Amino acid sequence: MNPASAVLSSFVGAALIGLALFDVFATLFSHPRRHSLSRAVVAATWSACHRLPGSRALAFAGPAAFLIVVTSWVAFLGAGWALVYWPWMPGGFLRPARLDGLGTSLLDSAYFSLVTLTTLGYGDISPAHGLLRLAAPLEALLGLGLLTASVSWLLSIFPVLSRRRALAYEIRLLQEVGADATDPGPPSPLPAGVYADLTSRLVASERDLVTFPITYYFHDDDVRFALPAAMGHLLDLGEQARRQSASSDAHFHGGLLLRAIDDFAASIVDRFRVPNGGSTRDVLCAYARDHAVGSDGSERPAPPGPFRARGLRL
């Protein structure tokens, strides 16, 4: 390989490595507003699942997006290090004579890169040059860090989903109890403690969405546990407390709940493909439609494509 090609290969490889590391950092550790390649991949996966027939396809969007993002990190790191090694192959490496004439320098570089990144370390090809002997352990360290980060990210998703589903189920139970009431008059406001508990749990769910944006794309097939289907009734509860409650505590906590719902709606408008319909209820209805459920909790077919409009902050 001529010197110009060697420099170009090393430069492109280093750029791919830097892009992968930046994306990992932006996804897992950086400010939630920062755009990253992985967030674009996740949104594209959600869009593709929207275009599939039926709403069941949405259930695969979140898991598929997670796997695609992690695979893209591995691919970028593996390809980047392979391009760094390529100018040094085969002269800068020790390898058995039986491998001479087999494969190509680029193929051998990709093989060594992937073996090192995954920390398999077969030992049939090993670096001989001093810089390469430092680079290979660094790649292995990055591979181990990527594995640890991916597992930690995955394990962080499950508690978020559990809290969100528990909140949705409690709202659904409150809705069912209210519907079963024998009093023909308007429903009575709930105790102040119930509104306070719902507010704190909704705030936690909103912070979870901001911290782990990928959890927005985990769709729940069972509408009992689907928060998009329950938010409309939660808004009804808050408005009911403000209108009908004779208790100052219930009136106050109902107002806090409405404010938390407004902030939740503002967050999903600001960070996800949910259009700003002009009011909080319109946003919550759009949120339910994006997850192929009705605001009354009924399932509905998935729309033909994702919402394109990006709403403004409420």
PDB file of C-alpha atoms in Angstrom:
ATOM      1  CA  MET A   1       0.000   0.000   0.000  1.00  0.00           C
ATOM      2  CA  ASN A   2       1.401   3.397  -0.964  1.00  0.00           C
ATOM      3  CA  PRO A   3       1.896   6.056   1.756  1.00  0.00           C
ATOM      4  CA  ALA A   4      -1.058   8.202   0.666  1.00  0.00           C
ATOM      5  CA  SER A   5      -3.448   5.248   0.801  1.00  0.00           C
ATOM      6  CA  ALA A   6      -2.041   4.212   4.177  1.00  0.00           C
ATOM      7  CA  VAL A   7      -2.639   7.675   5.618  1.00  0.00           C
ATOM      8  CA  LEU A   8      -6.156   7.801   4.170  1.00  0.00           C
ATOM      9  CA  SER A   9      -7.006   4.353   5.543  1.00  0.00           C
ATOM     10  CA  SER A  10      -5.722   5.264   9.001  1.00  0.00           C
ATOM     11  CA  PHE A  11      -7.570   8.600   8.961  1.00  0.00           C
ATOM     12  CA  VAL A  12     -10.896   7.046   7.930  1.00  0.00           C
ATOM     13  CA  GLY A  13     -10.442   4.285  10.502  1.00  0.00           C
ATOM     14  CA  ALA A  14      -9.731   6.765  13.286  1.00  0.00           C
ATOM     15  CA  ALA A  15     -12.790   8.797  12.226  1.00  0.00           C
ATOM     16  CA  LEU A  16     -15.036   5.719  12.441  1.00  0.00           C
ATOM     17  CA  ILE A  17     -13.658   4.873  15.873  1.00  0.00           C
ATOM     18  CA  GLY A  18     -14.206   8.442  17.064  1.00  0.00           C
ATOM     19  CA  LEU A  19     -17.747   8.496  15.656  1.00  0.00           C
ATOM     20  CA  ALA A  20     -18.610   5.254  17.442  1.00  0.00           C
ATOM     21  CA  LEU A  21     -17.201   6.448  20.770  1.00  0.00           C
ATOM     22  CA  PHE A  22     -18.961   9.806  20.476  1.00  0.00           C
ATOM     23  CA  ASP A  23     -22.258   8.078  19.730  1.00  0.00           C
ATOM     24  CA  VAL A  24     -21.893   5.751  22.719  1.00  0.00           C
ATOM     25  CA  PHE A  25     -21.153   8.725  24.962  1.00  0.00           C
ATOM     26  CA  ALA A  26     -23.975  10.827  23.511  1.00  0.00           C
ATOM     27  CA  THR A  27     -26.444   7.970  23.928  1.00  0.00           C
ATOM     28  CA  LEU A  28     -25.556   6.866  27.436  1.00  0.00           C
ATOM     29  CA  PHE A  29     -24.004   9.795  29.255  1.00  0.00           C
ATOM     30  CA  SER A  30     -24.476  13.143  27.546  1.00  0.00           C
ATOM     31  CA  HIS A  31     -27.154  15.833  27.749  1.00  0.00           C
ATOM     32  CA  PRO A  32     -30.457  14.297  26.612  1.00  0.00           C
ATOM     33  CA  ARG A  33     -31.038  17.003  24.009  1.00  0.00           C
ATOM     34  CA  ARG A  34     -27.863  16.175  22.107  1.00  0.00           C
ATOM     35  CA  HIS A  35     -28.576  14.541  18.778  1.00  0.00           C
ATOM     36  CA  SER A  36     -26.772  11.302  18.004  1.00  0.00           C
ATOM     37  CA  LEU A  37     -26.627   8.691  15.291  1.00  0.00           C
ATOM     38  CA  SER A  38     -28.247   6.098  17.535  1.00  0.00           C
ATOM     39  CA  ARG A  39     -31.303   8.299  18.174  1.00  0.00           C
ATOM     40  CA  ALA A  40     -31.757   8.657  14.410  1.00  0.00           C
ATOM     41  CA  VAL A  41     -31.477   4.873  14.042  1.00  0.00           C
ATOM     42  CA  VAL A  42     -34.074   4.307  16.774  1.00  0.00           C
ATOM     43  CA  ALA A  43     -36.494   6.796  15.197  1.00  0.00           C
ATOM     44  CA  ALA A  44     -36.006   5.175  11.773  1.00  0.00           C
ATOM     45  CA  THR A  45     -36.744   1.738  13.250  1.00  0.00           C
ATOM     46  CA  TRP A  46     -39.967   3.073  14.812  1.00  0.00           C
ATOM     47  CA  SER A  47     -40.900   4.591  11.460  1.00  0.00           C
ATOM     48  CA  ALA A  48     -40.272   1.288   9.662  1.00  0.00           C
ATOM     49  CA  CYS A  49     -42.399  -0.654  12.170  1.00  0.00           C
ATOM     50  CA  HIS A  50     -45.201   1.886  11.692  1.00  0.00           C
ATOM     51  CA  ARG A  51     -45.256   1.026   8.004  1.00  0.00           C
ATOM     52  CA  LEU A  52     -45.722  -2.692   8.652  1.00  0.00           C
ATOM     53  CA  PRO A  53     -49.341  -3.937   8.656  1.00  0.00           C
ATOM     54  CA  GLY A  54     -51.038  -4.188  12.039  1.00  0.00           C
ATOM     55  CA  SER A  55     -50.129  -2.690  15.385  1.00  0.00           C
ATOM     56  CA  ARG A  56     -48.313  -5.812  16.621  1.00  0.00           C
ATOM     57  CA  ALA A  57     -45.201  -4.814  14.682  1.00  0.00           C
ATOM     58  CA  LEU A  58     -44.711  -1.879  17.049  1.00  0.00           C
ATOM     59  CA  ALA A  59     -43.946  -4.332  19.861  1.00  0.00           C
ATOM     60  CA  PHE A  60     -40.701  -5.223  18.071  1.00  0.00           C
ATOM     61  CA  ALA A  61     -39.603  -1.618  17.496  1.00  0.00           C
ATOM     62  CA  GLY A  62     -37.869  -1.043  20.836  1.00  0.00           C
ATOM     63  CA  PRO A  63     -35.980  -4.372  21.056  1.00  0.00           C
ATOM     64  CA  ALA A  64     -35.032  -4.199  17.368  1.00  0.00           C
ATOM     65  CA  ALA A  65     -33.789  -0.629  17.747  1.00  0.00           C
ATOM     66  CA  PHE A  66     -31.648  -1.598  20.732  1.00  0.00           C
ATOM     67  CA  LEU A  67     -30.037  -4.477  18.824  1.00  0.00           C
ATOM     68  CA  ILE A  68     -29.458  -2.339  15.724  1.00  0.00           C
ATOM     69  CA  VAL A  69     -27.793   0.422  17.750  1.00  0.00           C
ATOM     70  CA  VAL A  70     -25.447  -1.971  19.574  1.00  0.00           C
ATOM     71  CA  THR A  71     -24.649  -3.771  16.310  1.00  0.00           C
ATOM     72  CA  SER A  72     -23.844  -0.448  14.644  1.00  0.00           C
ATOM     73  CA  TRP A  73     -21.420   0.387  17.452  1.00  0.00           C
ATOM     74  CA  VAL A  74     -19.655  -2.955  16.978  1.00  0.00           C
ATOM     75  CA  ALA A  75     -19.582  -2.488  13.203  1.00  0.00           C
ATOM     76  CA  PHE A  76     -18.135   1.032  13.394  1.00  0.00           C
ATOM     77  CA  LEU A  77     -15.457   0.043  15.889  1.00  0.00           C
ATOM     78  CA  GLY A  78     -14.585  -3.168  14.047  1.00  0.00           C
ATOM     79  CA  ALA A  79     -14.370  -1.451  10.657  1.00  0.00           C
ATOM     80  CA  GLY A  80     -12.440   1.496  12.074  1.00  0.00           C
ATOM     81  CA  TRP A  81      -9.764  -0.636  13.692  1.00  0.00           C
ATOM     82  CA  ALA A  82      -9.556  -2.837  10.584  1.00  0.00           C
ATOM     83  CA  LEU A  83      -8.746   0.239   8.486  1.00  0.00           C
ATOM     84  CA  VAL A  84      -6.103   1.270  11.028  1.00  0.00           C
ATOM     85  CA  TYR A  85      -4.464  -2.170  10.829  1.00  0.00           C
ATOM     86  CA  TRP A  86      -4.779  -2.520   7.068  1.00  0.00           C
ATOM     87  CA  PRO A  87      -1.647  -0.527   6.072  1.00  0.00           C
ATOM     88  CA  TRP A  88       0.402  -2.701   8.450  1.00  0.00           C
ATOM     89  CA  MET A  89      -0.868  -6.038   7.154  1.00  0.00           C
ATOM     90  CA  PRO A  90       0.934  -8.403   6.727  1.00  0.00           C
ATOM     91  CA  GLY A  91       4.393  -6.960   7.446  1.00  0.00           C
ATOM     92  CA  GLY A  92       3.551  -5.549  10.865  1.00  0.00           C
ATOM     93  CA  PHE A  93       2.051  -8.794  12.181  1.00  0.00           C
ATOM     94  CA  LEU A  94       3.294 -12.239  13.110  1.00  0.00           C
ATOM     95  CA  ARG A  95       1.337 -15.095  11.612  1.00  0.00           C
ATOM     96  CA  PRO A  96       1.911 -18.759  10.736  1.00  0.00           C
ATOM     97  CA  ALA A  97       3.406 -19.553   7.343  1.00  0.00           C
ATOM     98  CA  ARG A  98       0.374 -21.669   6.487  1.00  0.00           C
ATOM     99  CA  LEU A  99      -1.716 -18.481   6.307  1.00  0.00           C
ATOM    100  CA  ASP A 100       0.468 -16.943   3.604  1.00  0.00           C
ATOM    101  CA  GLY A 101      -1.420 -16.628   0.356  1.00  0.00           C
ATOM    102  CA  LEU A 102      -4.793 -17.143   2.042  1.00  0.00           C
ATOM    103  CA  GLY A 103      -7.277 -14.282   2.005  1.00  0.00           C
ATOM    104  CA  THR A 104      -6.328 -10.636   1.547  1.00  0.00           C
ATOM    105  CA  SER A 105      -4.716  -7.993   3.713  1.00  0.00           C
ATOM    106  CA  LEU A 106      -8.070  -6.245   4.234  1.00  0.00           C
ATOM    107  CA  LEU A 107      -9.803  -9.498   5.155  1.00  0.00           C
ATOM    108  CA  ASP A 108      -7.019 -10.395   7.580  1.00  0.00           C
ATOM    109  CA  SER A 109      -7.231  -6.906   9.100  1.00  0.00           C
ATOM    110  CA  ALA A 110     -10.996  -7.237   9.593  1.00  0.00           C
ATOM    111  CA  TYR A 111     -10.535 -10.694  11.111  1.00  0.00           C
ATOM    112  CA  PHE A 112      -7.879  -9.496  13.564  1.00  0.00           C
ATOM    113  CA  SER A 113      -9.949  -6.426  14.451  1.00  0.00           C
ATOM    114  CA  LEU A 114     -13.104  -8.400  15.249  1.00  0.00           C
ATOM    115  CA  VAL A 115     -11.205 -11.076  17.181  1.00  0.00           C
ATOM    116  CA  THR A 116      -9.519  -8.382  19.261  1.00  0.00           C
ATOM    117  CA  LEU A 117     -12.679  -6.306  19.755  1.00  0.00           C
ATOM    118  CA  THR A 118     -14.608  -9.326  21.021  1.00  0.00           C
ATOM    119  CA  THR A 119     -11.608 -10.334  23.204  1.00  0.00           C
ATOM    120  CA  LEU A 120     -11.547 -13.832  21.695  1.00  0.00           C
ATOM    121  CA  GLY A 121      -7.793 -13.652  21.025  1.00  0.00           C
ATOM    122  CA  TYR A 122      -7.158 -16.777  18.955  1.00  0.00           C
ATOM    123  CA  GLY A 123      -3.462 -15.880  18.668  1.00  0.00           C
ATOM    124  CA  ASP A 124      -3.002 -17.005  15.066  1.00  0.00           C
ATOM    125  CA  ILE A 125      -2.264 -13.388  14.096  1.00  0.00           C
ATOM    126  CA  SER A 126      -0.512 -11.072  16.540  1.00  0.00           C
ATOM    127  CA  PRO A 127       1.012  -7.589  16.213  1.00  0.00           C
ATOM    128  CA  ALA A 128       4.775  -7.302  15.844  1.00  0.00           C
ATOM    129  CA  HIS A 129       5.256  -3.529  15.541  1.00  0.00           C
ATOM    130  CA  GLY A 130       5.501  -1.544  18.764  1.00  0.00           C
ATOM    131  CA  LEU A 131       2.565   0.785  18.036  1.00  0.00           C
ATOM    132  CA  LEU A 132       0.357  -2.101  16.994  1.00  0.00           C
ATOM    133  CA  ARG A 133       1.177  -3.927  20.220  1.00  0.00           C
ATOM    134  CA  LEU A 134      -0.248  -0.935  22.067  1.00  0.00           C
ATOM    135  CA  ALA A 135      -3.229  -0.483  19.752  1.00  0.00           C
ATOM    136  CA  ALA A 136      -4.500  -4.066  20.008  1.00  0.00           C
ATOM    137  CA  PRO A 137      -4.955  -4.053  23.817  1.00  0.00           C
ATOM    138  CA  LEU A 138      -6.618  -0.647  23.530  1.00  0.00           C
ATOM    139  CA  GLU A 139      -9.141  -2.077  21.069  1.00  0.00           C
ATOM    140  CA  ALA A 140      -9.772  -5.031  23.380  1.00  0.00           C
ATOM    141  CA  LEU A 141     -10.348  -2.613  26.257  1.00  0.00           C
ATOM    142  CA  LEU A 142     -12.842  -0.648  24.159  1.00  0.00           C
ATOM    143  CA  GLY A 143     -14.605  -3.869  23.215  1.00  0.00           C
ATOM    144  CA  LEU A 144     -14.946  -4.860  26.855  1.00  0.00           C
ATOM    145  CA  GLY A 145     -16.197  -1.375  27.714  1.00  0.00           C
ATOM    146  CA  LEU A 146     -18.742  -1.536  24.891  1.00  0.00           C
ATOM    147  CA  LEU A 147     -20.035  -4.864  26.173  1.00  0.00           C
ATOM    148  CA  THR A 148     -20.357  -3.500  29.698  1.00  0.00           C
ATOM    149  CA  ALA A 149     -22.080  -0.312  28.510  1.00  0.00           C
ATOM    150  CA  SER A 150     -24.545  -2.255  26.347  1.00  0.00           C
ATOM    151  CA  VAL A 151     -25.502  -4.614  29.167  1.00  0.00           C
ATOM    152  CA  SER A 152     -25.864  -1.713  31.617  1.00  0.00           C
ATOM    153  CA  TRP A 153     -28.040   0.167  29.130  1.00  0.00           C
ATOM    154  CA  LEU A 154     -30.252  -2.882  28.640  1.00  0.00           C
ATOM    155  CA  LEU A 155     -30.622  -3.480  32.374  1.00  0.00           C
ATOM    156  CA  SER A 156     -31.525   0.191  32.882  1.00  0.00           C
ATOM    157  CA  ILE A 157     -34.432  -0.088  30.454  1.00  0.00           C
ATOM    158  CA  PHE A 158     -36.395  -2.759  32.343  1.00  0.00           C
ATOM    159  CA  PRO A 159     -37.004  -0.761  35.572  1.00  0.00           C
ATOM    160  CA  VAL A 160     -38.176   2.194  33.464  1.00  0.00           C
ATOM    161  CA  LEU A 161     -40.693   0.028  31.615  1.00  0.00           C
ATOM    162  CA  SER A 162     -41.846  -1.563  34.869  1.00  0.00           C
ATOM    163  CA  ARG A 163     -42.544   1.818  36.503  1.00  0.00           C
ATOM    164  CA  ARG A 164     -44.363   3.081  33.428  1.00  0.00           C
ATOM    165  CA  ARG A 165     -46.554  -0.020  33.156  1.00  0.00           C
ATOM    166  CA  ALA A 166     -47.376   0.050  36.866  1.00  0.00           C
ATOM    167  CA  LEU A 167     -48.508   3.673  36.593  1.00  0.00           C
ATOM    168  CA  ALA A 168     -50.655   2.899  33.544  1.00  0.00           C
ATOM    169  CA  TYR A 169     -52.252  -0.077  35.290  1.00  0.00           C
ATOM    170  CA  GLU A 170     -53.096   1.956  38.383  1.00  0.00           C
ATOM    171  CA  ILE A 171     -54.734   4.628  36.225  1.00  0.00           C
ATOM    172  CA  ARG A 172     -56.707   1.913  34.430  1.00  0.00           C
ATOM    173  CA  LEU A 173     -57.886   0.473  37.775  1.00  0.00           C
ATOM    174  CA  LEU A 174     -59.014   3.915  38.924  1.00  0.00           C
ATOM    175  CA  GLN A 175     -60.916   4.297  35.665  1.00  0.00           C
ATOM    176  CA  GLU A 176     -62.624   0.920  36.087  1.00  0.00           C
ATOM    177  CA  VAL A 177     -63.566   1.611  39.712  1.00  0.00           C
ATOM    178  CA  GLY A 178     -65.031   4.969  38.709  1.00  0.00           C
ATOM    179  CA  ALA A 179     -67.020   3.356  35.902  1.00  0.00           C
ATOM    180  CA  ASP A 180     -68.406   0.711  38.280  1.00  0.00           C
ATOM    181  CA  ALA A 181     -69.615   3.254  40.852  1.00  0.00           C
ATOM    182  CA  THR A 182     -73.340   2.971  41.647  1.00  0.00           C
ATOM    183  CA  ASP A 183     -73.767   6.713  42.277  1.00  0.00           C
ATOM    184  CA  PRO A 184     -75.570   8.118  39.203  1.00  0.00           C
ATOM    185  CA  GLY A 185     -74.128  11.586  39.786  1.00  0.00           C
ATOM    186  CA  PRO A 186     -70.741  12.908  38.692  1.00  0.00           C
ATOM    187  CA  PRO A 187     -67.744  10.955  40.039  1.00  0.00           C
ATOM    188  CA  SER A 188     -66.437  12.074  43.399  1.00  0.00           C
ATOM    189  CA  PRO A 189     -62.897  13.454  43.616  1.00  0.00           C
ATOM    190  CA  LEU A 190     -60.241  11.102  44.938  1.00  0.00           C
ATOM    191  CA  PRO A 191     -58.380  11.614  48.224  1.00  0.00           C
ATOM    192  CA  ALA A 192     -55.542  14.113  48.036  1.00  0.00           C
ATOM    193  CA  GLY A 193     -52.964  11.385  48.660  1.00  0.00           C
ATOM    194  CA  VAL A 194     -53.970   9.589  45.463  1.00  0.00           C
ATOM    195  CA  TYR A 195     -53.386  12.720  43.383  1.00  0.00           C
ATOM    196  CA  ALA A 196     -50.037  13.284  45.106  1.00  0.00           C
ATOM    197  CA  ASP A 197     -48.938   9.711  44.400  1.00  0.00           C
ATOM    198  CA  LEU A 198     -49.995   9.906  40.754  1.00  0.00           C
ATOM    199  CA  THR A 199     -48.119  13.189  40.366  1.00  0.00           C
ATOM    200  CA  SER A 200     -44.848  11.859  41.773  1.00  0.00           C
ATOM    201  CA  ARG A 201     -45.026   8.729  39.643  1.00  0.00           C
ATOM    202  CA  LEU A 202     -45.816  10.693  36.496  1.00  0.00           C
ATOM    203  CA  VAL A 203     -42.870  13.005  37.174  1.00  0.00           C
ATOM    204  CA  ALA A 204     -40.641   9.933  37.539  1.00  0.00           C
ATOM    205  CA  SER A 205     -41.952   8.529  34.248  1.00  0.00           C
ATOM    206  CA  GLU A 206     -41.321  11.843  32.480  1.00  0.00           C
ATOM    207  CA  ARG A 207     -37.742  11.944  33.788  1.00  0.00           C
ATOM    208  CA  ASP A 208     -37.275   8.328  32.682  1.00  0.00           C
ATOM    209  CA  LEU A 209     -38.325   9.266  29.155  1.00  0.00           C
ATOM    210  CA  VAL A 210     -35.851  12.138  29.081  1.00  0.00           C
ATOM    211  CA  THR A 211     -32.984  10.082  30.509  1.00  0.00           C
ATOM    212  CA  PHE A 212     -33.676   6.947  28.444  1.00  0.00           C
ATOM    213  CA  PRO A 213     -35.357   8.156  25.226  1.00  0.00           C
ATOM    214  CA  ILE A 214     -35.303   4.662  23.710  1.00  0.00           C
ATOM    215  CA  THR A 215     -37.986   3.585  26.205  1.00  0.00           C
ATOM    216  CA  TYR A 216     -40.519   5.721  24.324  1.00  0.00           C
ATOM    217  CA  TYR A 217     -40.277   3.198  21.478  1.00  0.00           C
ATOM    218  CA  PHE A 218     -41.092   0.151  23.633  1.00  0.00           C
ATOM    219  CA  HIS A 219     -44.729  -0.447  22.752  1.00  0.00           C
ATOM    220  CA  ASP A 220     -47.083  -2.338  25.094  1.00  0.00           C
ATOM    221  CA  ASP A 221     -49.518  -4.686  23.350  1.00  0.00           C
ATOM    222  CA  ASP A 222     -51.681  -4.995  26.469  1.00  0.00           C
ATOM    223  CA  VAL A 223     -53.568  -1.707  26.725  1.00  0.00           C
ATOM    224  CA  ARG A 224     -53.929  -2.152  30.490  1.00  0.00           C
ATOM    225  CA  PHE A 225     -50.210  -1.397  30.800  1.00  0.00           C
ATOM    226  CA  ALA A 226     -49.956   1.166  27.991  1.00  0.00           C
ATOM    227  CA  LEU A 227     -49.354   4.644  29.384  1.00  0.00           C
ATOM    228  CA  PRO A 228     -50.346   6.346  26.092  1.00  0.00           C
ATOM    229  CA  ALA A 229     -53.819   4.828  26.496  1.00  0.00           C
ATOM    230  CA  ALA A 230     -54.104   5.936  30.131  1.00  0.00           C
ATOM    231  CA  MET A 231     -52.947   9.546  29.935  1.00  0.00           C
ATOM    232  CA  GLY A 232     -56.322  10.847  28.757  1.00  0.00           C
ATOM    233  CA  HIS A 233     -58.059   9.491  31.848  1.00  0.00           C
ATOM    234  CA  LEU A 234     -55.292  10.837  34.075  1.00  0.00           C
ATOM    235  CA  LEU A 235     -55.994  14.271  32.634  1.00  0.00           C
ATOM    236  CA  ASP A 236     -59.694  13.761  33.414  1.00  0.00           C
ATOM    237  CA  LEU A 237     -58.820  12.950  37.029  1.00  0.00           C
ATOM    238  CA  GLY A 238     -56.786  16.128  37.404  1.00  0.00           C
ATOM    239  CA  GLU A 239     -59.499  18.304  35.882  1.00  0.00           C
ATOM    240  CA  GLN A 240     -62.123  16.626  38.064  1.00  0.00           C
ATOM    241  CA  ALA A 241     -60.133  17.447  41.208  1.00  0.00           C
ATOM    242  CA  ARG A 242     -59.854  21.096  40.222  1.00  0.00           C
ATOM    243  CA  ARG A 243     -63.550  21.451  39.369  1.00  0.00           C
ATOM    244  CA  GLN A 244     -65.368  19.420  41.991  1.00  0.00           C
ATOM    245  CA  SER A 245     -63.158  18.965  45.017  1.00  0.00           C
ATOM    246  CA  ALA A 246     -64.333  20.612  48.229  1.00  0.00           C
ATOM    247  CA  SER A 247     -61.043  19.691  49.890  1.00  0.00           C
ATOM    248  CA  SER A 248     -58.295  22.277  49.563  1.00  0.00           C
ATOM    249  CA  ASP A 249     -55.668  19.520  49.661  1.00  0.00           C
ATOM    250  CA  ALA A 250     -57.300  17.569  46.845  1.00  0.00           C
ATOM    251  CA  HIS A 251     -57.774  20.793  44.872  1.00  0.00           C
ATOM    252  CA  PHE A 252     -54.094  21.690  45.334  1.00  0.00           C
ATOM    253  CA  HIS A 253     -52.742  18.243  44.438  1.00  0.00           C
ATOM    254  CA  GLY A 254     -55.097  18.069  41.477  1.00  0.00           C
ATOM    255  CA  GLY A 255     -53.482  21.270  40.212  1.00  0.00           C
ATOM    256  CA  LEU A 256     -50.027  19.753  40.685  1.00  0.00           C
ATOM    257  CA  LEU A 257     -51.124  16.716  38.695  1.00  0.00           C
ATOM    258  CA  LEU A 258     -52.355  18.899  35.833  1.00  0.00           C
ATOM    259  CA  ARG A 259     -49.046  20.773  35.813  1.00  0.00           C
ATOM    260  CA  ALA A 260     -47.128  17.474  35.707  1.00  0.00           C
ATOM    261  CA  ILE A 261     -49.296  16.302  32.795  1.00  0.00           C
ATOM    262  CA  ASP A 262     -48.569  19.550  30.939  1.00  0.00           C
ATOM    263  CA  ASP A 263     -44.831  19.024  31.457  1.00  0.00           C
ATOM    264  CA  PHE A 264     -45.102  15.412  30.297  1.00  0.00           C
ATOM    265  CA  ALA A 265     -46.882  16.528  27.127  1.00  0.00           C
ATOM    266  CA  ALA A 266     -44.260  19.229  26.537  1.00  0.00           C
ATOM    267  CA  SER A 267     -41.471  16.665  26.856  1.00  0.00           C
ATOM    268  CA  ILE A 268     -42.886  14.232  24.310  1.00  0.00           C
ATOM    269  CA  VAL A 269     -43.566  17.086  21.884  1.00  0.00           C
ATOM    270  CA  ASP A 270     -40.059  18.448  22.326  1.00  0.00           C
ATOM    271  CA  ARG A 271     -38.165  15.160  22.070  1.00  0.00           C
ATOM    272  CA  PHE A 272     -40.243  12.762  19.987  1.00  0.00           C
ATOM    273  CA  ARG A 273     -42.272  12.805  16.802  1.00  0.00           C
ATOM    274  CA  VAL A 274     -45.495  13.835  18.469  1.00  0.00           C
ATOM    275  CA  PRO A 275     -47.184  16.903  16.949  1.00  0.00           C
ATOM    276  CA  ASN A 276     -48.218  19.849  19.055  1.00  0.00           C
ATOM    277  CA  GLY A 277     -51.977  19.972  18.615  1.00  0.00           C
ATOM    278  CA  GLY A 278     -52.409  23.205  20.548  1.00  0.00           C
ATOM    279  CA  SER A 279     -53.577  21.760  23.867  1.00  0.00           C
ATOM    280  CA  THR A 280     -52.369  19.140  26.302  1.00  0.00           C
ATOM    281  CA  ARG A 281     -55.295  16.856  25.477  1.00  0.00           C
ATOM    282  CA  ASP A 282     -54.519  17.075  21.757  1.00  0.00           C
ATOM    283  CA  VAL A 283     -50.900  16.114  22.441  1.00  0.00           C
ATOM    284  CA  LEU A 284     -51.957  13.157  24.589  1.00  0.00           C
ATOM    285  CA  CYS A 285     -54.334  11.974  21.852  1.00  0.00           C
ATOM    286  CA  ALA A 286     -51.496  12.192  19.321  1.00  0.00           C
ATOM    287  CA  TYR A 287     -49.264  10.272  21.754  1.00  0.00           C
ATOM    288  CA  ALA A 288     -51.896   7.523  21.935  1.00  0.00           C
ATOM    289  CA  ARG A 289     -52.253   7.412  18.146  1.00  0.00           C
ATOM    290  CA  ASP A 290     -48.489   7.144  17.737  1.00  0.00           C
ATOM    291  CA  HIS A 291     -48.641   3.978  19.850  1.00  0.00           C
ATOM    292  CA  ALA A 292     -51.681   2.668  17.959  1.00  0.00           C
ATOM    293  CA  VAL A 293     -54.068   2.926  20.908  1.00  0.00           C
ATOM    294  CA  GLY A 294     -57.059   5.148  21.474  1.00  0.00           C
ATOM    295  CA  SER A 295     -57.093   7.706  24.230  1.00  0.00           C
ATOM    296  CA  ASP A 296     -59.937   5.658  25.725  1.00  0.00           C
ATOM    297  CA  GLY A 297     -57.657   2.600  25.947  1.00  0.00           C
ATOM    298  CA  SER A 298     -58.912   0.785  22.855  1.00  0.00           C
ATOM    299  CA  GLU A 299     -56.527  -0.705  20.327  1.00  0.00           C
ATOM    300  CA  ARG A 300     -56.507   0.765  16.865  1.00  0.00           C
ATOM    301  CA  PRO A 301     -54.536   0.023  13.703  1.00  0.00           C
ATOM    302  CA  ALA A 302     -51.109   1.575  13.423  1.00  0.00           C
ATOM    303  CA  PRO A 303     -51.067   4.723  11.287  1.00  0.00           C
ATOM    304  CA  PRO A 304     -49.407   4.385   7.887  1.00  0.00           C
ATOM    305  CA  GLY A 305     -46.337   6.314   8.968  1.00  0.00           C
ATOM    306  CA  PRO A 306     -44.840   8.239  11.890  1.00  0.00           C
ATOM    307  CA  PHE A 307     -45.853  11.731  12.762  1.00  0.00           C
ATOM    308  CA  ARG A 308     -43.682  14.051  10.739  1.00  0.00           C
ATOM    309  CA  ALA A 309     -44.306  17.332  12.456  1.00  0.00           C
ATOM    310  CA  ARG A 310     -42.058  18.330  15.286  1.00  0.00           C
ATOM    311  CA  GLY A 311     -44.102  20.335  17.736  1.00  0.00           C
ATOM    312  CA  LEU A 312     -42.861  23.325  19.647  1.00  0.00           C
ATOM    313  CA  ARG A 313     -42.543  23.463  23.406  1.00  0.00           C
ATOM    314  CA  LEU A 314     -45.880  24.006  25.075  1.00  0.00           C
TER     315      LEU A 314
END
